[in-house]
Amino acid sequence: VPWSLVAWPTRAVIGTNPIAANGVQYRADARLYLAFVHVSAHNCHGKAVCKNTNGSFTCTCPLGYHGDGTSCADVNECSTATHGCPTNAFCENFDGSYRCPCNHGYGRSARGTECKDIDECARPGLTCPGPSTSCTNTAGSFLCGCQRGFEAASSGAPGCANVDECARGSHTCAKRALCADSAGSYSCAC
């Protein structure tokens, strides 16, 4: 704890030996009032950097803060658009800094400097629910659909049901050919 010795003349003489009480010392022989006074080291903010100078000091707010050094406040890089987050990322401010997590459906590139689309369809174990479905990757997401020759089940059940092209007349068989439906397709026979 820093202390400073302060002295000034006094007319009071209290005995011939030094007397100390409550941090104050009286020396009768020198006729000086001596006091050890607690001196604050500096008045810099708790987050500020204090730099000693000849006979004084300076206070500077660190990077991520603004102020005069005796008061420092967080700079919200997200609201001031000084963050530099990559495309497909969002800014999260926190005390003295910020971070840039990737948006949902995006992940960090190998170098970690970009947010790249995640191909959810290529991920092991990810399948669209139900039989005869297909997965289509989209920017930041994916879509589940039906494979060619199938359509959404009319019962509301997950998955896709076969389209009977022969019964619907949507086949391309010749007029006199026989249409035979199969799962997801059809065949023509003469």
mmCIF file of C-alpha atoms in Angstrom:
data_model
loop_
_atom_site.group_PDB
_atom_site.id
_atom_site.type_symbol
_atom_site.label_atom_id
_atom_site.label_comp_id
_atom_site.label_asym_id
_atom_site.label_seq_id
_atom_site.Cartn_x
_atom_site.Cartn_y
_atom_site.Cartn_z
ATOM 1 C CA VAL A 1 0.000 0.000 0.000
ATOM 2 C CA PRO A 2 1.609 3.306 -0.999
ATOM 3 C CA TRP A 3 2.217 5.862 1.746
ATOM 4 C CA SER A 4 3.643 9.345 1.572
ATOM 5 C CA LEU A 5 5.395 11.276 4.319
ATOM 6 C CA VAL A 6 4.017 14.784 4.669
ATOM 7 C CA ALA A 7 5.751 17.344 6.962
ATOM 8 C CA TRP A 8 5.047 20.918 7.916
ATOM 9 C CA PRO A 9 6.082 23.194 10.871
ATOM 10 C CA THR A 10 3.939 23.315 13.979
ATOM 11 C CA ARG A 11 4.064 25.229 17.257
ATOM 12 C CA ALA A 12 2.814 22.345 19.308
ATOM 13 C CA VAL A 13 5.497 20.541 21.247
ATOM 14 C CA ILE A 14 4.461 17.260 22.794
ATOM 15 C CA GLY A 15 7.270 15.988 25.013
ATOM 16 C CA THR A 16 10.818 15.180 24.077
ATOM 17 C CA ASN A 17 10.335 11.731 22.469
ATOM 18 C CA PRO A 18 8.519 10.920 19.284
ATOM 19 C CA ILE A 19 4.884 10.045 19.910
ATOM 20 C CA ALA A 20 2.851 8.062 17.378
ATOM 21 C CA ALA A 21 -0.906 7.787 17.383
ATOM 22 C CA ASN A 22 -3.377 6.932 14.575
ATOM 23 C CA GLY A 23 -0.670 6.997 11.927
ATOM 24 C CA VAL A 24 0.451 10.519 12.919
ATOM 25 C CA GLN A 25 3.859 11.092 14.472
ATOM 26 C CA TYR A 26 4.843 14.238 16.395
ATOM 27 C CA ARG A 27 8.534 15.009 16.805
ATOM 28 C CA ALA A 28 9.068 17.647 19.422
ATOM 29 C CA ASP A 29 12.750 18.181 18.705
ATOM 30 C CA ALA A 30 12.206 19.119 15.056
ATOM 31 C CA ARG A 31 8.997 20.964 15.714
ATOM 32 C CA LEU A 32 7.505 19.387 12.624
ATOM 33 C CA TYR A 33 4.167 17.726 12.212
ATOM 34 C CA LEU A 34 4.873 14.465 10.368
ATOM 35 C CA ALA A 35 2.063 12.389 9.019
ATOM 36 C CA PHE A 36 2.107 9.215 7.027
ATOM 37 C CA VAL A 37 -0.783 9.691 4.650
ATOM 38 C CA HIS A 38 -2.183 6.922 2.446
ATOM 39 C CA VAL A 39 -1.859 7.961 -1.191
ATOM 40 C CA SER A 40 -3.806 6.198 -3.922
ATOM 41 C CA ALA A 41 -1.439 4.768 -6.530
ATOM 42 C CA HIS A 42 -3.548 6.142 -9.398
ATOM 43 C CA ASN A 43 -7.107 6.879 -10.386
ATOM 44 C CA CYS A 44 -7.145 4.752 -13.524
ATOM 45 C CA HIS A 45 -10.208 2.659 -14.307
ATOM 46 C CA GLY A 46 -9.887 -1.014 -13.345
ATOM 47 C CA LYS A 47 -9.659 -2.034 -17.022
ATOM 48 C CA ALA A 48 -7.253 0.804 -17.962
ATOM 49 C CA VAL A 49 -3.504 0.525 -18.459
ATOM 50 C CA CYS A 50 -1.587 2.749 -16.042
ATOM 51 C CA LYS A 51 1.780 3.983 -17.301
ATOM 52 C CA ASN A 52 4.245 5.565 -14.898
ATOM 53 C CA THR A 53 5.774 8.834 -16.051
ATOM 54 C CA ASN A 54 8.297 11.133 -14.400
ATOM 55 C CA GLY A 55 6.425 12.387 -11.329
ATOM 56 C CA SER A 56 3.018 11.288 -12.595
ATOM 57 C CA PHE A 57 1.172 8.633 -14.596
ATOM 58 C CA THR A 58 -1.162 8.238 -17.568
ATOM 59 C CA CYS A 59 -4.263 6.073 -17.926
ATOM 60 C CA THR A 60 -5.261 4.525 -21.254
ATOM 61 C CA CYS A 61 -8.251 2.346 -22.018
ATOM 62 C CA PRO A 62 -7.225 -0.945 -23.676
ATOM 63 C CA LEU A 63 -8.318 -2.167 -27.105
ATOM 64 C CA GLY A 64 -12.037 -2.928 -27.063
ATOM 65 C CA TYR A 65 -12.818 -0.063 -24.662
ATOM 66 C CA HIS A 66 -13.222 3.678 -25.048
ATOM 67 C CA GLY A 67 -12.862 6.483 -22.540
ATOM 68 C CA ASP A 68 -10.295 8.790 -20.971
ATOM 69 C CA GLY A 69 -8.595 6.121 -18.848
ATOM 70 C CA THR A 70 -10.275 7.116 -15.607
ATOM 71 C CA SER A 71 -13.454 5.627 -17.016
ATOM 72 C CA CYS A 72 -13.470 2.902 -19.665
ATOM 73 C CA ALA A 73 -16.563 1.447 -21.334
ATOM 74 C CA ASP A 74 -16.913 -1.504 -23.669
ATOM 75 C CA VAL A 75 -16.968 -0.727 -27.392
ATOM 76 C CA ASN A 76 -19.820 -2.694 -28.918
ATOM 77 C CA GLU A 77 -18.168 -3.692 -32.186
ATOM 78 C CA CYS A 78 -21.389 -5.399 -33.288
ATOM 79 C CA SER A 79 -23.499 -2.240 -33.166
ATOM 80 C CA THR A 80 -20.765 -0.003 -34.586
ATOM 81 C CA ALA A 81 -20.106 -2.420 -37.496
ATOM 82 C CA THR A 82 -16.368 -2.509 -36.740
ATOM 83 C CA HIS A 83 -16.329 -6.261 -36.096
ATOM 84 C CA GLY A 84 -15.151 -7.671 -39.428
ATOM 85 C CA CYS A 85 -17.144 -10.902 -39.114
ATOM 86 C CA PRO A 86 -17.130 -12.966 -42.323
ATOM 87 C CA THR A 87 -20.160 -13.471 -44.545
ATOM 88 C CA ASN A 88 -22.633 -16.009 -43.133
ATOM 89 C CA ALA A 89 -21.600 -15.236 -39.551
ATOM 90 C CA PHE A 90 -23.152 -13.056 -36.858
ATOM 91 C CA CYS A 91 -21.495 -10.822 -34.284
ATOM 92 C CA GLU A 92 -21.699 -11.480 -30.524
ATOM 93 C CA ASN A 93 -20.380 -8.641 -28.363
ATOM 94 C CA PHE A 94 -18.857 -9.314 -24.953
ATOM 95 C CA ASP A 95 -16.839 -7.219 -22.526
ATOM 96 C CA GLY A 96 -13.804 -5.836 -24.354
ATOM 97 C CA SER A 97 -14.175 -7.888 -27.496
ATOM 98 C CA TYR A 98 -16.527 -9.873 -29.764
ATOM 99 C CA ARG A 99 -16.775 -13.215 -31.559
ATOM 100 C CA CYS A 100 -18.212 -14.313 -34.895
ATOM 101 C CA PRO A 101 -20.001 -17.675 -34.785
ATOM 102 C CA CYS A 102 -21.201 -19.023 -38.122
ATOM 103 C CA ASN A 103 -24.902 -18.853 -38.935
ATOM 104 C CA HIS A 104 -26.964 -22.020 -38.601
ATOM 105 C CA GLY A 105 -26.139 -24.372 -41.467
ATOM 106 C CA TYR A 106 -22.618 -22.981 -41.907
ATOM 107 C CA GLY A 107 -19.274 -24.083 -40.450
ATOM 108 C CA ARG A 108 -15.748 -22.718 -40.310
ATOM 109 C CA SER A 109 -13.527 -23.264 -43.318
ATOM 110 C CA ALA A 110 -10.323 -25.264 -42.912
ATOM 111 C CA ARG A 111 -8.395 -22.033 -42.237
ATOM 112 C CA GLY A 112 -11.120 -20.819 -39.879
ATOM 113 C CA THR A 113 -11.502 -17.453 -41.603
ATOM 114 C CA GLU A 114 -14.741 -18.090 -43.515
ATOM 115 C CA CYS A 115 -18.156 -19.611 -42.856
ATOM 116 C CA LYS A 116 -18.899 -22.195 -45.535
ATOM 117 C CA ASP A 117 -22.174 -23.959 -46.256
ATOM 118 C CA ILE A 118 -22.475 -27.364 -44.570
ATOM 119 C CA ASP A 119 -23.738 -30.018 -46.994
ATOM 120 C CA GLU A 120 -26.174 -31.666 -44.605
ATOM 121 C CA CYS A 121 -27.099 -34.232 -47.263
ATOM 122 C CA ALA A 122 -23.525 -35.538 -47.306
ATOM 123 C CA ARG A 123 -23.379 -35.967 -43.523
ATOM 124 C CA PRO A 124 -23.399 -39.586 -42.364
ATOM 125 C CA GLY A 125 -26.605 -40.585 -40.627
ATOM 126 C CA LEU A 126 -28.715 -37.726 -41.961
ATOM 127 C CA THR A 127 -31.620 -39.044 -43.935
ATOM 128 C CA CYS A 128 -34.912 -37.494 -44.727
ATOM 129 C CA PRO A 129 -37.702 -39.373 -42.928
ATOM 130 C CA GLY A 130 -39.600 -42.159 -44.634
ATOM 131 C CA PRO A 131 -39.047 -44.284 -47.740
ATOM 132 C CA SER A 132 -38.134 -43.019 -51.217
ATOM 133 C CA THR A 133 -37.081 -39.567 -50.041
ATOM 134 C CA SER A 134 -34.269 -37.417 -51.367
ATOM 135 C CA CYS A 135 -32.163 -34.706 -49.761
ATOM 136 C CA THR A 136 -31.251 -31.482 -51.562
ATOM 137 C CA ASN A 137 -28.626 -29.196 -50.052
ATOM 138 C CA THR A 138 -29.469 -25.486 -49.995
ATOM 139 C CA ALA A 139 -27.522 -22.460 -48.728
ATOM 140 C CA GLY A 140 -27.442 -22.887 -44.955
ATOM 141 C CA SER A 141 -29.999 -25.688 -44.917
ATOM 142 C CA PHE A 142 -31.427 -28.635 -46.838
ATOM 143 C CA LEU A 143 -34.743 -29.812 -48.248
ATOM 144 C CA CYS A 144 -36.328 -33.227 -48.124
ATOM 145 C CA GLY A 145 -38.276 -34.235 -51.176
ATOM 146 C CA CYS A 146 -39.347 -37.306 -53.034
ATOM 147 C CA GLN A 147 -37.237 -39.278 -55.456
ATOM 148 C CA ARG A 148 -38.247 -39.238 -59.113
ATOM 149 C CA GLY A 149 -41.375 -41.322 -59.647
ATOM 150 C CA PHE A 150 -42.611 -40.712 -56.083
ATOM 151 C CA GLU A 151 -44.725 -38.037 -54.391
ATOM 152 C CA ALA A 152 -45.603 -37.078 -50.850
ATOM 153 C CA ALA A 153 -47.699 -39.743 -49.223
ATOM 154 C CA SER A 154 -51.353 -38.688 -49.262
ATOM 155 C CA SER A 155 -51.963 -40.264 -45.877
ATOM 156 C CA GLY A 156 -49.805 -37.609 -44.232
ATOM 157 C CA ALA A 157 -47.302 -40.268 -43.223
ATOM 158 C CA PRO A 158 -43.600 -39.420 -43.562
ATOM 159 C CA GLY A 159 -41.968 -40.454 -46.764
ATOM 160 C CA CYS A 160 -43.055 -40.715 -50.346
ATOM 161 C CA ALA A 161 -45.483 -42.963 -52.230
ATOM 162 C CA ASN A 162 -45.077 -44.368 -55.707
ATOM 163 C CA VAL A 163 -46.677 -42.441 -58.567
ATOM 164 C CA ASP A 164 -48.649 -44.826 -60.802
ATOM 165 C CA GLU A 165 -47.863 -43.241 -64.178
ATOM 166 C CA CYS A 166 -49.879 -45.931 -65.992
ATOM 167 C CA ALA A 167 -53.096 -45.208 -64.048
ATOM 168 C CA ARG A 168 -52.614 -41.443 -64.371
ATOM 169 C CA GLY A 169 -51.809 -41.583 -68.065
ATOM 170 C CA SER A 170 -48.576 -39.662 -67.502
ATOM 171 C CA HIS A 171 -46.409 -42.363 -69.146
ATOM 172 C CA THR A 172 -44.814 -42.090 -72.589
ATOM 173 C CA CYS A 173 -45.712 -45.543 -73.872
ATOM 174 C CA ALA A 174 -47.016 -45.862 -77.464
ATOM 175 C CA LYS A 175 -50.807 -45.918 -77.865
ATOM 176 C CA ARG A 176 -51.054 -49.651 -78.357
ATOM 177 C CA ALA A 177 -48.314 -50.563 -75.825
ATOM 178 C CA LEU A 178 -49.021 -51.915 -72.382
ATOM 179 C CA CYS A 179 -47.858 -49.785 -69.446
ATOM 180 C CA ALA A 180 -46.587 -51.667 -66.399
ATOM 181 C CA ASP A 181 -46.058 -49.639 -63.220
ATOM 182 C CA SER A 182 -43.050 -50.282 -60.971
ATOM 183 C CA ALA A 183 -41.674 -48.548 -57.855
ATOM 184 C CA GLY A 184 -40.673 -45.075 -58.974
ATOM 185 C CA SER A 185 -41.009 -45.857 -62.659
ATOM 186 C CA TYR A 186 -42.919 -47.810 -65.327
ATOM 187 C CA SER A 187 -42.154 -49.905 -68.387
ATOM 188 C CA CYS A 188 -43.792 -50.275 -71.775
ATOM 189 C CA ALA A 189 -44.417 -53.607 -73.531
ATOM 190 C CA CYS A 190 -45.748 -54.250 -77.071
#
